[in-house]
PDB file of C-alpha atoms in Angstrom:
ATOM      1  CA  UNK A   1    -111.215 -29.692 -34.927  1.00  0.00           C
ATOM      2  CA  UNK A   2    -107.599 -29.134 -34.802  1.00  0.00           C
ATOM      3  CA  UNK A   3    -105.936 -27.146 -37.011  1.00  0.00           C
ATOM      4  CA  UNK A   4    -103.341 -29.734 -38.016  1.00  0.00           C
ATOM      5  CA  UNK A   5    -106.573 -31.980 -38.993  1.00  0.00           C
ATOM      6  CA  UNK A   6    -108.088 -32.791 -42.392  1.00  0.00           C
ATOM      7  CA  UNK A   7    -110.816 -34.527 -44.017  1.00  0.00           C
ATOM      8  CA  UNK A   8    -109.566 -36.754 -47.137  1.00  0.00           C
ATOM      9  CA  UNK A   9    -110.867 -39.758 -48.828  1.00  0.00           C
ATOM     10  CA  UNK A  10    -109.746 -43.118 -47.247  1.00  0.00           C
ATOM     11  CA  UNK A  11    -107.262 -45.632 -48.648  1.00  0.00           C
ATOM     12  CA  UNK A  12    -106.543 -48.763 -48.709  1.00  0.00           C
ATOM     13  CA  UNK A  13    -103.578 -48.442 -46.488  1.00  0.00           C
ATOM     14  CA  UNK A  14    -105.773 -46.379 -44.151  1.00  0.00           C
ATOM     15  CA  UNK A  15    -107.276 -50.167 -42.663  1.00  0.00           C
ATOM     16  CA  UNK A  16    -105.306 -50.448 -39.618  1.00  0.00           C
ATOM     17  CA  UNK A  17    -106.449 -47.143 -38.258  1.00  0.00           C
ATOM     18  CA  UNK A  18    -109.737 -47.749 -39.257  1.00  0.00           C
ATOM     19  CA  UNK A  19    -109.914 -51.353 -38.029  1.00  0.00           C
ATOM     20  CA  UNK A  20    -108.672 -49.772 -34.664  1.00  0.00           C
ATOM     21  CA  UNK A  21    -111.323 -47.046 -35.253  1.00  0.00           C
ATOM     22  CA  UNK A  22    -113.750 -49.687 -35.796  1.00  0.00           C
ATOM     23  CA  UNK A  23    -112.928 -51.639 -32.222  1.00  0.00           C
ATOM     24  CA  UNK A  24    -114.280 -48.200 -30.866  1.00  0.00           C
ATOM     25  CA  UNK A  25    -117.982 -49.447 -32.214  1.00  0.00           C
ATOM     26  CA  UNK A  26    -117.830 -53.034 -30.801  1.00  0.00           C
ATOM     27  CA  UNK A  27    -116.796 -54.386 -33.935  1.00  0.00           C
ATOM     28  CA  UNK A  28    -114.282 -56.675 -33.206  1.00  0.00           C
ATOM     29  CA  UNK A  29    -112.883 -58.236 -37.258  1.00  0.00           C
ATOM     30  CA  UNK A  30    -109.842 -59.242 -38.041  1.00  0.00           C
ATOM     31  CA  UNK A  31    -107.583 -56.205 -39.604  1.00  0.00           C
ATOM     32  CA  UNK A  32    -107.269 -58.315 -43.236  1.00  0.00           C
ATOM     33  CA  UNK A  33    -111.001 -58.409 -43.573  1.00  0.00           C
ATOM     34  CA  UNK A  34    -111.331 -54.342 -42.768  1.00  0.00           C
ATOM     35  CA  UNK A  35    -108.785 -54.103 -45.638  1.00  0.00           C
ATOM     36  CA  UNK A  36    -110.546 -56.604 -47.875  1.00  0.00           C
ATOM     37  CA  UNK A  37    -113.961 -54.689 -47.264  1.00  0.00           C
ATOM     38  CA  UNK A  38    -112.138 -50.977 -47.152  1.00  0.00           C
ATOM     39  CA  UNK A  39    -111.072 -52.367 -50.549  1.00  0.00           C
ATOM     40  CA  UNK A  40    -114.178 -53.452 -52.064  1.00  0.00           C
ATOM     41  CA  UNK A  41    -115.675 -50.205 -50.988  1.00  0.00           C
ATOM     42  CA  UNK A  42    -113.157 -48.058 -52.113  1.00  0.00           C
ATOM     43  CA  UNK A  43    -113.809 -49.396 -55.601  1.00  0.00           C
ATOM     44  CA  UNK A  44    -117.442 -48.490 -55.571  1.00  0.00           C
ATOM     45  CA  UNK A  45    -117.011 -44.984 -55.923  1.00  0.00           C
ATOM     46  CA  UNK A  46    -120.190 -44.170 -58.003  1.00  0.00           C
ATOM     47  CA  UNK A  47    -122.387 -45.151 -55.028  1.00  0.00           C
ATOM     48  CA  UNK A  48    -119.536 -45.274 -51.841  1.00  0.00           C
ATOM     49  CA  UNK A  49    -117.509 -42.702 -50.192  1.00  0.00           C
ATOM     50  CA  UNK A  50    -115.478 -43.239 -46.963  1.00  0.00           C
ATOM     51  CA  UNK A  51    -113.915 -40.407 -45.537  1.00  0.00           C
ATOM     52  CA  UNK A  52    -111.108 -39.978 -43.102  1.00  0.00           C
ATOM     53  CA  UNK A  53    -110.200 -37.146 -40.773  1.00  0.00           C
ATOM     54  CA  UNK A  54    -106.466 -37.335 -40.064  1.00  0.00           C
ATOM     55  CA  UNK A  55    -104.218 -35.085 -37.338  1.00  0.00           C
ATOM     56  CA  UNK A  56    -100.476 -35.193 -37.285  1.00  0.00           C
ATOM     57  CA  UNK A  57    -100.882 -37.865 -39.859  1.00  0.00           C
ATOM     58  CA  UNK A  58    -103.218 -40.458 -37.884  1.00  0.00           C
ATOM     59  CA  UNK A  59    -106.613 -41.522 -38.581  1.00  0.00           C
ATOM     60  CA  UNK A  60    -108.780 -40.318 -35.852  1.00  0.00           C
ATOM     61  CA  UNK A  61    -111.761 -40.916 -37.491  1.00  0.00           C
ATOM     62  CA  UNK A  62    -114.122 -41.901 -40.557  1.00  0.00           C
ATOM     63  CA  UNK A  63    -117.476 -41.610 -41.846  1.00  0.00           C
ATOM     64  CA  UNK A  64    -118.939 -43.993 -44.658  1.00  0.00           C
ATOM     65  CA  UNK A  65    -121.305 -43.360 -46.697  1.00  0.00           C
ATOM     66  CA  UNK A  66    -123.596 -44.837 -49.548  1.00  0.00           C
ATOM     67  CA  UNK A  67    -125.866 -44.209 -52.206  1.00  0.00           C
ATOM     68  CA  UNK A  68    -129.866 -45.804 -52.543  1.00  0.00           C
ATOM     69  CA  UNK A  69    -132.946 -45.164 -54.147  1.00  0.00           C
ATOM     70  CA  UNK A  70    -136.701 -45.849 -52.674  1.00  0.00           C
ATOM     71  CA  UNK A  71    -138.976 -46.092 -55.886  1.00  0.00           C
ATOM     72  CA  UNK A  72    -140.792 -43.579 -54.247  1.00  0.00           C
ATOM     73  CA  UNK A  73    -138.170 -41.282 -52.624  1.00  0.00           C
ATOM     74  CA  UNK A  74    -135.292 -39.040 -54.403  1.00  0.00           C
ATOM     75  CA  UNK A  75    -131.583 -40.499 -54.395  1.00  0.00           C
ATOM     76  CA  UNK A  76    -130.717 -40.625 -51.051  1.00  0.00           C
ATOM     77  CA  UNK A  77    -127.241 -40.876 -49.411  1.00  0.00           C
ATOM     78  CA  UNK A  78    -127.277 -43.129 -46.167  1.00  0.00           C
ATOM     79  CA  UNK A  79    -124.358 -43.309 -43.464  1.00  0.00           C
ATOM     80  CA  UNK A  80    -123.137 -46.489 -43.259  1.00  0.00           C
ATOM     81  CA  UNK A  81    -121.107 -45.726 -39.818  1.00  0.00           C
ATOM     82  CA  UNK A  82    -119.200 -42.642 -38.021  1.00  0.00           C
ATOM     83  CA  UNK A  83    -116.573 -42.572 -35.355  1.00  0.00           C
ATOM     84  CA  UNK A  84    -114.396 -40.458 -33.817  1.00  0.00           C
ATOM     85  CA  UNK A  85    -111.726 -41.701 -31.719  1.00  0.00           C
ATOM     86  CA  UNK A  86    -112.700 -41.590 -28.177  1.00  0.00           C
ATOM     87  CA  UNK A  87    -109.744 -39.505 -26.882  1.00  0.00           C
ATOM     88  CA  UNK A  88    -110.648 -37.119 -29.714  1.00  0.00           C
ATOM     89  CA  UNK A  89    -114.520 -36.686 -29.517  1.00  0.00           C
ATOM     90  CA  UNK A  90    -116.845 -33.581 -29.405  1.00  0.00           C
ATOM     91  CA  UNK A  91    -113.716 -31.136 -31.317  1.00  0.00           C
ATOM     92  CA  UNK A  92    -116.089 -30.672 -34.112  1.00  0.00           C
ATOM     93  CA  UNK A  93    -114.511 -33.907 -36.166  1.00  0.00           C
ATOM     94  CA  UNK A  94    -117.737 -35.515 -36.594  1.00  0.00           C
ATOM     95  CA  UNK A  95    -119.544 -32.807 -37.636  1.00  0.00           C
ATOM     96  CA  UNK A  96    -116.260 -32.179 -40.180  1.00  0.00           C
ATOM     97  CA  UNK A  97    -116.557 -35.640 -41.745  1.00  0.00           C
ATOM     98  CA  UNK A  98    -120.436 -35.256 -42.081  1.00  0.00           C
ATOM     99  CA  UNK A  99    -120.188 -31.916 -43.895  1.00  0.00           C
ATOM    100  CA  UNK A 100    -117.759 -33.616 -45.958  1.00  0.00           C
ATOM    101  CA  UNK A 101    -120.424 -36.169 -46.589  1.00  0.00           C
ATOM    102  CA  UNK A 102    -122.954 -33.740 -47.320  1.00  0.00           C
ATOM    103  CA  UNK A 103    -120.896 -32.185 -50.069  1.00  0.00           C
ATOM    104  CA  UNK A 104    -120.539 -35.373 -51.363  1.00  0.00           C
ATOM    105  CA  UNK A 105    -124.364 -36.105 -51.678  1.00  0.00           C
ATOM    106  CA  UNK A 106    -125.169 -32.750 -53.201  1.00  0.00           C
ATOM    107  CA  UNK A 107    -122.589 -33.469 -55.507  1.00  0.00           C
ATOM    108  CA  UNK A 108    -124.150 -37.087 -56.340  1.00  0.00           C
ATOM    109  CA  UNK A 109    -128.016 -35.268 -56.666  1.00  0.00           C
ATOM    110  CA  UNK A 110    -129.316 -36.171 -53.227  1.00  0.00           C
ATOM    111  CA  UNK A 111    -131.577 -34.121 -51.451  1.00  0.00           C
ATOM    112  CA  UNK A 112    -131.237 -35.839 -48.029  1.00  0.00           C
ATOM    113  CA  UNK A 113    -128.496 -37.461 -45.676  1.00  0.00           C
ATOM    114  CA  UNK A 114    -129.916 -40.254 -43.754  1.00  0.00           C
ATOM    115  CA  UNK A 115    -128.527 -41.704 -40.171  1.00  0.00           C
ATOM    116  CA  UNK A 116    -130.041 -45.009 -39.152  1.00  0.00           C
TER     117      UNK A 116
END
């Protein structure tokens, strides 16, 4: 990763960059429903966490992330979705906005990270 990059905690004003971000995946929603659902999210932060990796102050990519239990499982954190811009892949970003996530779990009690 760059050294002008950083992983921080999305915000709401974050949701054009992540709604361009998001284009990247084949999702193709409106920019106002990004921010109404980066929103929701955002308020959800016992069992949410969205993080951003920004360079030179842009979003270049984002990782969410969410908590679940299996009645017969421990707490588990799931990723909800990952990208990396494409002009900005295989720097080590990803793997900086899934450590961030593993932090994250640890810190919530969860033993594993899952990727469906």
């Amino acid at each position: 990763m760059c050294e002008s990059s950083k992983i921080r905690r999305a915000k709401v004003t974050d949701y054009q960059a992540i709604a361009a971000l998001t284009r990247q995946l084949g999702y193709n929603e409106h920019e106002e429903k990004i921010r109404a659902g980066l929103e929701e999210i955002l308020n959800r932060k016992e069992d949410h966490v969205i993080f951003v990796a920004v360079e030179d102050n842009i979003v270049i990519g984002w990782v969410h992330a969410y908590l679940y239990r299996l009645f017969y499982a421990s707490l588990i954190a799931e990723i909800g979705g990952l990208v990396v811009d494409k002009d900005r892949r295989r720097l080590g970003t990803g793997k900086e906005l899934m450590n961030s996530v593993e932090k994250w779990a640890l810190e919530k009690g969860c033993l594993t990270v899952g990727l469906r």
